[in-house]
Coordinates of C-alpha atoms in Angstrom, one line a residue:
M14 CA -7.6 -57.8 -7.1
Q15 CA -5.3 -55.3 -8.9
T16 CA -8.4 -53.5 -10.4
R17 CA -9.9 -53.1 -6.9
R18 CA -6.6 -51.7 -5.6
R19 CA -6.4 -49.2 -8.4
L20 CA -10.0 -48.1 -7.9
F21 CA -9.3 -47.7 -4.1
F22 CA -6.2 -45.7 -4.8
L23 CA -8.0 -43.4 -7.2
A24 CA -10.8 -42.9 -4.8
L25 CA -8.4 -42.1 -2.0
L26 CA -6.6 -39.5 -4.2
L27 CA -10.0 -37.9 -5.1
S28 CA -11.0 -37.8 -1.5
L29 CA -7.8 -36.1 -0.4
S30 CA -8.0 -33.6 -3.2
L31 CA -11.6 -32.7 -2.3
S32 CA -10.7 -32.3 1.3
G33 CA -7.9 -29.9 0.4
W34 CA -5.2 -32.1 1.9
A35 CA -3.5 -32.8 -1.5
A36 CA -1.0 -30.2 -2.9
T37 CA -2.9 -27.5 -4.8
G38 CA -0.1 -25.5 -6.5
F39 CA -0.4 -21.7 -6.9
R40 CA -3.9 -20.2 -6.4
A41 CA -5.2 -16.7 -6.2
A42 CA -8.5 -14.8 -5.6
V43 CA -9.7 -11.3 -5.4
V44 CA -12.6 -9.6 -3.6
K45 CA -13.8 -6.0 -3.9
V46 CA -15.8 -4.5 -1.0
D47 CA -17.6 -1.2 -1.0
I48 CA -16.6 0.9 2.1
T49 CA -18.4 4.1 1.1
P50 CA -20.2 5.4 4.3
E51 CA -23.9 5.9 4.4
G52 CA -23.8 9.3 6.2
H53 CA -21.5 12.2 6.4
Q54 CA -18.0 11.6 7.7
M55 CA -15.0 13.6 8.8
L56 CA -12.5 13.5 5.9
L57 CA -8.8 13.0 6.3
G58 CA -6.1 14.8 4.4
Y59 CA -6.0 18.7 4.8
G60 CA -7.9 20.4 7.6
A61 CA -10.8 19.0 9.6
R62 CA -13.9 19.0 7.5
K63 CA -17.1 16.9 7.1
S64 CA -18.3 15.3 3.8
T65 CA -21.5 16.5 2.2
G66 CA -21.9 13.8 -0.4
V67 CA -20.1 11.2 -2.6
N68 CA -18.4 11.9 -5.9
D69 CA -17.2 8.3 -6.4
R70 CA -17.4 5.2 -4.2
I71 CA -14.5 3.9 -2.3
Y72 CA -13.4 0.3 -1.7
H73 CA -11.3 -2.4 -0.1
R74 CA -9.7 -4.5 -2.9
I75 CA -8.3 -7.7 -1.5
V76 CA -6.0 -10.3 -3.1
V77 CA -5.1 -13.6 -1.6
L78 CA -2.1 -15.5 -3.0
D79 CA -1.4 -19.2 -2.0
D80 CA 1.6 -21.3 -3.2
G81 CA 0.6 -24.3 -1.1
K82 CA 2.8 -23.4 1.8
T83 CA 2.4 -19.6 2.3
Q84 CA -0.8 -17.7 2.1
F85 CA -0.4 -14.0 1.6
V86 CA -3.0 -11.3 1.8
L87 CA -2.7 -7.9 0.1
V88 CA -5.2 -5.2 0.6
S89 CA -5.6 -1.8 -1.1
S90 CA -8.1 0.6 0.6
D91 CA -9.2 4.0 -0.6
I92 CA -8.2 5.7 2.6
C93 CA -5.6 8.5 3.3
V94 CA -3.6 7.2 6.2
M95 CA -4.2 5.3 9.4
S96 CA -2.4 4.6 12.7
P97 CA -0.2 1.6 12.9
A98 CA -2.2 0.8 16.0
E99 CA -5.3 0.4 13.8
Y100 CA -3.4 -2.0 11.6
D101 CA -2.3 -3.9 14.7
R102 CA -5.8 -4.3 16.0
V103 CA -7.1 -5.6 12.7
A104 CA -4.1 -7.9 12.2
A105 CA -4.7 -9.4 15.7
R106 CA -8.3 -10.1 14.9
L107 CA -7.3 -11.6 11.6
K108 CA -4.9 -13.9 13.2
K109 CA -7.4 -15.0 15.8
Q110 CA -10.3 -15.5 13.3
L111 CA -8.4 -16.9 10.3
G112 CA -4.9 -17.9 11.6
I113 CA -3.1 -15.5 9.2
D114 CA 0.2 -14.2 10.7
P115 CA 0.6 -10.4 10.4
V116 CA 3.8 -10.9 8.4
N117 CA 1.6 -12.3 5.6
F118 CA -1.0 -9.5 5.9
W119 CA -0.3 -6.2 4.1
W120 CA -2.8 -3.4 4.3
N121 CA -1.8 -0.6 1.9
L122 CA -3.7 2.7 1.4
T123 CA -4.1 4.6 -1.8
H124 CA -3.7 7.9 0.1
T125 CA -6.7 9.7 -1.3
H126 CA -7.2 13.0 0.6
S127 CA -11.0 12.8 0.2
A128 CA -11.8 9.7 2.2
P129 CA -13.2 9.3 5.7
E130 CA -11.0 8.9 8.7
L131 CA -10.4 5.4 9.8
G132 CA -9.8 4.8 13.5
P133 CA -7.9 7.0 15.9
P134 CA -5.5 9.5 14.3
G135 CA -2.2 8.1 15.6
L136 CA 0.9 10.2 14.9
P137 CA -0.8 13.0 13.0
A138 CA -2.4 14.1 16.3
L139 CA 1.2 14.9 17.4
F140 CA 1.9 17.3 14.6
M141 CA -1.6 18.6 13.8
A142 CA -3.6 18.4 17.0
N143 CA -6.1 21.1 15.9
R144 CA -7.3 18.7 13.1
Y145 CA -8.3 16.1 15.7
E146 CA -10.3 17.9 18.3
H147 CA -13.3 15.7 17.4
Q148 CA -13.8 12.0 18.2
F149 CA -13.3 9.6 15.4
D150 CA -16.3 7.6 14.3
S151 CA -15.9 4.2 16.0
D152 CA -19.0 2.9 14.2
Y153 CA -17.6 3.5 10.7
A154 CA -14.3 2.0 11.8
E155 CA -15.9 -1.1 13.1
V156 CA -18.0 -1.6 9.9
T157 CA -15.0 -1.0 7.7
E158 CA -12.8 -3.4 9.7
K159 CA -15.5 -6.1 9.6
K160 CA -15.9 -5.7 5.8
L161 CA -12.1 -6.2 5.5
L162 CA -12.1 -9.3 7.6
D163 CA -15.2 -10.8 5.9
G164 CA -13.6 -9.9 2.5
I165 CA -10.4 -11.8 3.3
A166 CA -12.4 -14.8 4.5
E167 CA -14.4 -14.7 1.3
A168 CA -11.3 -14.4 -0.9
R169 CA -9.8 -17.5 0.8
K170 CA -12.9 -19.5 -0.1
K171 CA -12.6 -18.3 -3.8
L172 CA -9.0 -19.4 -4.4
V173 CA -8.6 -21.0 -7.8
P174 CA -5.5 -22.2 -9.8
A175 CA -3.7 -19.2 -11.1
R176 CA -0.8 -17.8 -13.0
L177 CA 1.3 -14.7 -12.4
G178 CA 3.0 -12.3 -14.7
V179 CA 5.1 -9.2 -14.0
G180 CA 6.1 -6.1 -16.0
W181 CA 7.0 -2.4 -16.1
G182 CA 5.3 0.6 -17.4
L183 CA 5.8 4.3 -17.5
S184 CA 3.5 7.3 -16.9
Q185 CA 4.2 11.0 -16.7
A186 CA 1.1 11.7 -14.6
N187 CA 3.2 12.8 -11.6
I188 CA 5.7 15.6 -10.7
N189 CA 7.9 16.5 -7.9
R190 CA 6.0 18.8 -5.6
R191 CA 8.9 20.4 -3.6
A192 CA 9.1 23.8 -5.4
K193 CA 12.1 25.9 -4.2
D194 CA 12.5 29.6 -4.2
I195 CA 15.7 31.6 -4.6
D196 CA 16.3 31.4 -0.9
G197 CA 16.4 27.6 -1.2
K198 CA 13.3 27.0 0.9
A199 CA 10.9 24.4 -0.2
Y200 CA 7.1 24.9 -0.7
L201 CA 4.3 22.7 -1.9
G202 CA 4.1 23.4 -5.6
M203 CA 5.8 21.9 -8.6
D204 CA 9.4 21.2 -9.4
P205 CA 9.8 19.8 -13.0
D206 CA 13.5 19.3 -12.4
G207 CA 13.1 17.5 -9.0
A208 CA 13.4 13.8 -8.2
V209 CA 10.5 11.7 -9.4
D210 CA 9.6 8.1 -10.0
R211 CA 7.5 7.5 -13.1
R212 CA 7.8 3.7 -13.3
I213 CA 4.6 1.6 -13.0
G214 CA 5.1 -1.9 -11.5
V215 CA 2.5 -4.3 -12.6
L216 CA 1.6 -7.8 -11.4
R217 CA -1.1 -9.7 -13.2
L218 CA -3.0 -12.7 -11.9
D219 CA -4.8 -15.0 -14.5
R220 CA -6.8 -18.1 -14.3
E221 CA -5.4 -21.2 -16.0
D222 CA -7.5 -20.4 -19.1
G223 CA -5.9 -17.0 -19.4
S224 CA -8.8 -14.9 -18.1
P225 CA -7.8 -12.1 -15.6
I226 CA -8.3 -12.5 -11.9
A227 CA -6.8 -9.2 -10.9
L228 CA -4.2 -6.6 -11.7
I229 CA -1.9 -5.0 -9.1
A230 CA -0.5 -1.6 -10.2
N231 CA 2.2 0.2 -8.2
Y232 CA 2.7 3.9 -8.9
A233 CA 3.8 6.9 -6.8
I234 CA 1.3 9.8 -6.8
H235 CA -0.3 11.8 -4.1
G236 CA -4.1 11.6 -3.9
T237 CA -4.5 15.3 -4.1
V238 CA -6.1 16.2 -7.4
L239 CA -8.9 17.5 -5.1
S240 CA -8.1 20.1 -2.5
G241 CA -9.4 20.8 1.0
E242 CA -12.3 22.8 -0.5
N243 CA -13.7 19.5 -1.8
L244 CA -16.3 18.0 0.5
Q245 CA -17.3 15.0 -1.7
I246 CA -16.0 11.5 -0.8
S247 CA -13.7 10.3 -3.5
G248 CA -10.9 7.9 -4.3
D249 CA -9.2 10.9 -6.1
A250 CA -6.9 9.9 -9.0
P251 CA -6.0 6.4 -7.7
G252 CA -9.7 5.6 -7.4
V253 CA -10.7 7.0 -10.9
V254 CA -7.8 5.1 -12.5
A255 CA -8.6 1.8 -10.7
D256 CA -12.3 2.1 -11.8
Y257 CA -11.3 2.8 -15.4
V258 CA -8.8 -0.1 -15.7
E259 CA -11.4 -2.4 -14.1
Q260 CA -13.9 -1.5 -16.8
K261 CA -11.4 -2.1 -19.6
L262 CA -9.9 -5.3 -18.0
G263 CA -13.1 -6.9 -16.7
A264 CA -11.4 -7.6 -13.3
P265 CA -10.5 -5.7 -10.2
M266 CA -7.3 -3.6 -9.9
L267 CA -5.5 -2.9 -6.7
F268 CA -3.8 0.5 -6.9
I269 CA -0.8 0.4 -4.6
N270 CA 0.8 3.8 -4.1
G271 CA 4.6 4.1 -4.1
A272 CA 7.1 6.5 -2.5
A273 CA 4.9 9.6 -3.1
G274 CA 6.1 11.7 -0.2
N275 CA 7.4 14.4 -2.6
I276 CA 5.4 13.5 -5.7
A277 CA 2.1 15.1 -6.7
P278 CA -0.3 14.5 -9.6
I279 CA 0.3 16.9 -12.4
Y280 CA -3.1 18.5 -11.7
S281 CA -3.2 19.1 -7.9
G282 CA -5.2 21.0 -5.4
Y283 CA -8.5 21.8 -7.2
P284 CA -11.9 22.4 -5.6
N285 CA -13.8 19.8 -7.7
P286 CA -13.1 16.9 -10.1
K287 CA -13.9 18.9 -13.2
A288 CA -11.6 21.8 -12.3
G289 CA -8.8 19.3 -11.6
R290 CA -9.4 17.4 -14.8
M291 CA -9.5 14.2 -12.7
N292 CA -11.0 12.1 -15.5
Q293 CA -7.9 12.8 -17.6
F294 CA -5.9 10.5 -15.3
R295 CA -7.7 7.7 -17.1
V296 CA -5.5 8.5 -20.1
L297 CA -2.5 9.9 -18.2
L298 CA -2.2 6.8 -16.0
G299 CA -4.9 4.3 -16.7
D300 CA -4.0 3.8 -20.3
K301 CA -0.4 3.4 -19.3
I302 CA -1.2 0.7 -16.8
L303 CA -3.2 -1.1 -19.5
A304 CA -0.3 -0.8 -21.9
A305 CA 2.1 -2.2 -19.2
N306 CA -0.4 -5.1 -18.7
K307 CA -0.4 -5.9 -22.4
S308 CA 3.4 -6.0 -22.4
I309 CA 3.4 -8.9 -20.0
S310 CA 4.0 -11.8 -22.5
A311 CA 4.5 -14.7 -20.1
T312 CA 2.9 -15.9 -16.9
T313 CA 3.6 -18.9 -14.7
N314 CA 1.9 -21.1 -12.2
D315 CA 5.2 -22.2 -10.7
I316 CA 5.2 -19.6 -7.9
R317 CA 7.1 -19.6 -4.6
L318 CA 6.2 -17.0 -2.0
K319 CA 8.5 -16.0 0.8
T320 CA 7.8 -13.3 3.4
A321 CA 10.0 -11.6 6.0
S322 CA 10.0 -8.7 8.4
L323 CA 12.7 -6.3 9.6
L324 CA 12.5 -3.8 12.5
I325 CA 14.7 -0.8 11.8
E326 CA 15.5 1.6 14.6
T327 CA 16.5 5.2 13.9
P328 CA 16.8 8.2 16.2
R329 CA 13.7 10.3 16.8
K330 CA 13.8 14.1 16.5
P331 CA 15.1 15.7 19.7
N332 CA 12.4 17.0 22.1
L333 CA 9.6 15.4 20.0
G334 CA 6.8 13.9 22.1
W335 CA 5.0 10.7 21.2
I336 CA 1.5 9.1 21.1
D337 CA 0.7 6.6 23.9
E338 CA -1.1 4.2 21.6
L339 CA 2.1 3.9 19.6
R340 CA 4.4 3.1 22.5
D341 CA 5.4 -0.2 20.8
Y342 CA 6.9 1.9 18.0
T343 CA 9.5 3.8 20.1
R344 CA 12.0 3.1 22.8
T345 CA 14.7 5.0 24.7
T346 CA 18.2 3.7 24.7
K347 CA 20.4 3.5 27.8
A348 CA 22.1 6.7 26.6
G349 CA 18.7 8.4 26.7
V350 CA 18.2 8.6 22.9
N351 CA 14.6 8.2 21.8
M352 CA 14.3 5.9 18.8
V353 CA 11.6 5.2 16.3
K354 CA 11.0 1.5 15.7
L355 CA 10.1 1.2 12.0
P356 CA 8.6 -2.1 10.8
V357 CA 9.4 -3.1 7.2
R358 CA 7.9 -6.1 5.4
F359 CA 9.3 -8.1 2.4
L360 CA 7.7 -10.4 -0.1
Q361 CA 9.8 -12.4 -2.5
I362 CA 8.1 -14.1 -5.5
N363 CA 10.4 -16.6 -7.1
D364 CA 13.9 -15.3 -7.9
D365 CA 13.0 -12.1 -9.8
I366 CA 10.4 -10.2 -7.8
A367 CA 11.0 -8.4 -4.5
I368 CA 8.5 -6.1 -2.8
W369 CA 9.0 -4.2 0.3
S370 CA 6.6 -2.1 2.3
A371 CA 6.7 0.4 5.2
P372 CA 4.3 2.7 7.1
L373 CA 5.8 5.7 5.6
E374 CA 5.3 8.7 3.4
L375 CA 8.6 8.1 1.7
F376 CA 10.6 10.4 -0.6
C377 CA 11.1 8.8 -3.9
E378 CA 14.9 9.2 -3.9
V379 CA 15.1 6.5 -1.2
S380 CA 13.0 3.9 -3.0
N381 CA 14.8 4.7 -6.3
E382 CA 18.2 4.1 -4.8
I383 CA 17.1 0.9 -3.2
R384 CA 15.6 -0.3 -6.5
D385 CA 18.9 0.5 -8.3
Q386 CA 20.9 -1.5 -5.8
S387 CA 18.5 -4.5 -5.7
P388 CA 19.6 -7.8 -7.3
Y389 CA 15.9 -8.4 -8.3
P390 CA 14.9 -7.2 -11.8
Y391 CA 11.5 -6.3 -10.4
T392 CA 11.8 -4.4 -7.1
F393 CA 8.7 -2.6 -6.0
Y394 CA 8.0 -0.3 -3.0
F395 CA 4.5 -0.5 -1.6
G396 CA 3.9 2.7 0.3
Y397 CA 1.5 3.7 3.1
G398 CA 1.7 0.1 4.3
N399 CA 0.2 -1.0 7.7
G400 CA -0.1 2.5 9.1
W401 CA 1.6 5.9 8.9
L402 CA 4.7 7.0 10.8
G403 CA 5.2 10.2 9.0
Y404 CA 7.3 11.6 6.2
L405 CA 10.8 10.2 5.7
L406 CA 12.9 12.7 3.7
T407 CA 16.5 12.5 2.5
E408 CA 19.1 14.4 4.4
E409 CA 19.5 16.9 1.5
E410 CA 15.8 17.7 1.3
I411 CA 15.5 18.2 5.1
K412 CA 18.0 21.1 4.6
H413 CA 15.4 22.9 2.4
G414 CA 12.7 22.7 5.1
G415 CA 9.0 22.8 4.0
Y416 CA 5.8 21.2 5.1
E417 CA 7.1 17.6 5.1
V418 CA 9.8 18.3 7.6
T419 CA 7.2 19.6 10.1
V420 CA 5.3 16.3 10.0
S421 CA 8.3 13.9 10.2
P422 CA 9.5 12.3 13.5
F423 CA 12.9 11.4 11.9
T424 CA 16.4 12.9 12.0
P425 CA 18.5 13.5 8.8
E426 CA 20.2 10.1 9.2
A427 CA 16.9 8.1 8.8
A428 CA 17.1 7.8 5.0
K429 CA 20.6 6.3 5.1
N430 CA 19.6 3.9 7.9
L431 CA 16.6 2.7 6.0
T432 CA 18.4 2.4 2.7
H433 CA 21.3 0.5 4.2
A434 CA 19.0 -2.0 6.1
V435 CA 16.6 -2.6 3.2
T436 CA 19.4 -3.0 0.6
N437 CA 21.2 -5.5 2.9
Q438 CA 18.0 -7.5 3.3
L439 CA 17.4 -7.6 -0.5
Q440 CA 21.1 -8.5 -1.1
G441 CA 21.0 -11.2 1.5
K442 CA 23.5 -9.6 3.8
K443 CA 23.4 -9.8 7.5

């Protein structure tokens, strides 16, 4: 009788395990999906122009993390910027089809300036209307969205027991791009003495046998090695670096841009990859990411994921209009002040990793200060997340003017408002 009971109990456990009901522990998966268009496309980043060919292919790279309670989706796409409304549409479809709550779905863009437009322009049409006199390609948008949704569904099916490691690296592949003349005015150029963030944040996902599933590399750099003269579709430096690391690692790498609002690649604004020495970024940044990966000496499968969201309201520039499709991202107070509603996302991994993300082209001084005040030893800012609501500069940099000020909806107090709110969230303050 006891033998029969034991056999029954073992069979029941096996059945529950196979059905997915039993606890699974930490699991992860990655999927890489080609989103290079078949035909010519209007490119985003610089003036309106149409592609004539492909220099290197562009991708969605999708990671799914699952700790048994929370399932988190991180996407890195070789796209310049997109409207938050585009993210909202895809997030709504994802929730309907797969039941994934938007707070657990982060869609970050590498910010290459040589990729096709994706969906309607959003806020850029407010600042640069002449760039968007044409209609966006709805067919390309639908194909790219479907590939993303299908890729996430595929990754969920491929989840395997996993381990996670974290580390820091350093690369001098970037430079402050806010050059200032004797009159104090800022111009797009190079400022070797300006604020910069050269840290590389690295997260590695391994299988239980130690083989790599994926690498996530976080670094601040504009995707502007190639200038507006270039008409070839390209992932720019982030794409070249990701491809190089993948060849060396034998697994996909998600390039997640950081606070690159005032940070350029050290070679920037060239008409073609050869002139811009784009392949040199394999050494300048790719090898530094590989070195940071090697420095990760410990991984763990004891992982707890915790997500959160925060809506920060900060005043909008006086007399600045708005885009109707983004009406959910603004409101007017009883006193008649127009506000920008800025959504910020948070991911905490165990007690030592905190990641925050916002739909911003953020100046690095802000993320640097938040990182310095964070109680987490590994604090990363994932930029260009879930849309684009313009540049957010520090109060000091706004005084110097320049291009970034003209494409920002924010007042000088925005940086302090953001820093205060995010720091309080990370420090557990109300």
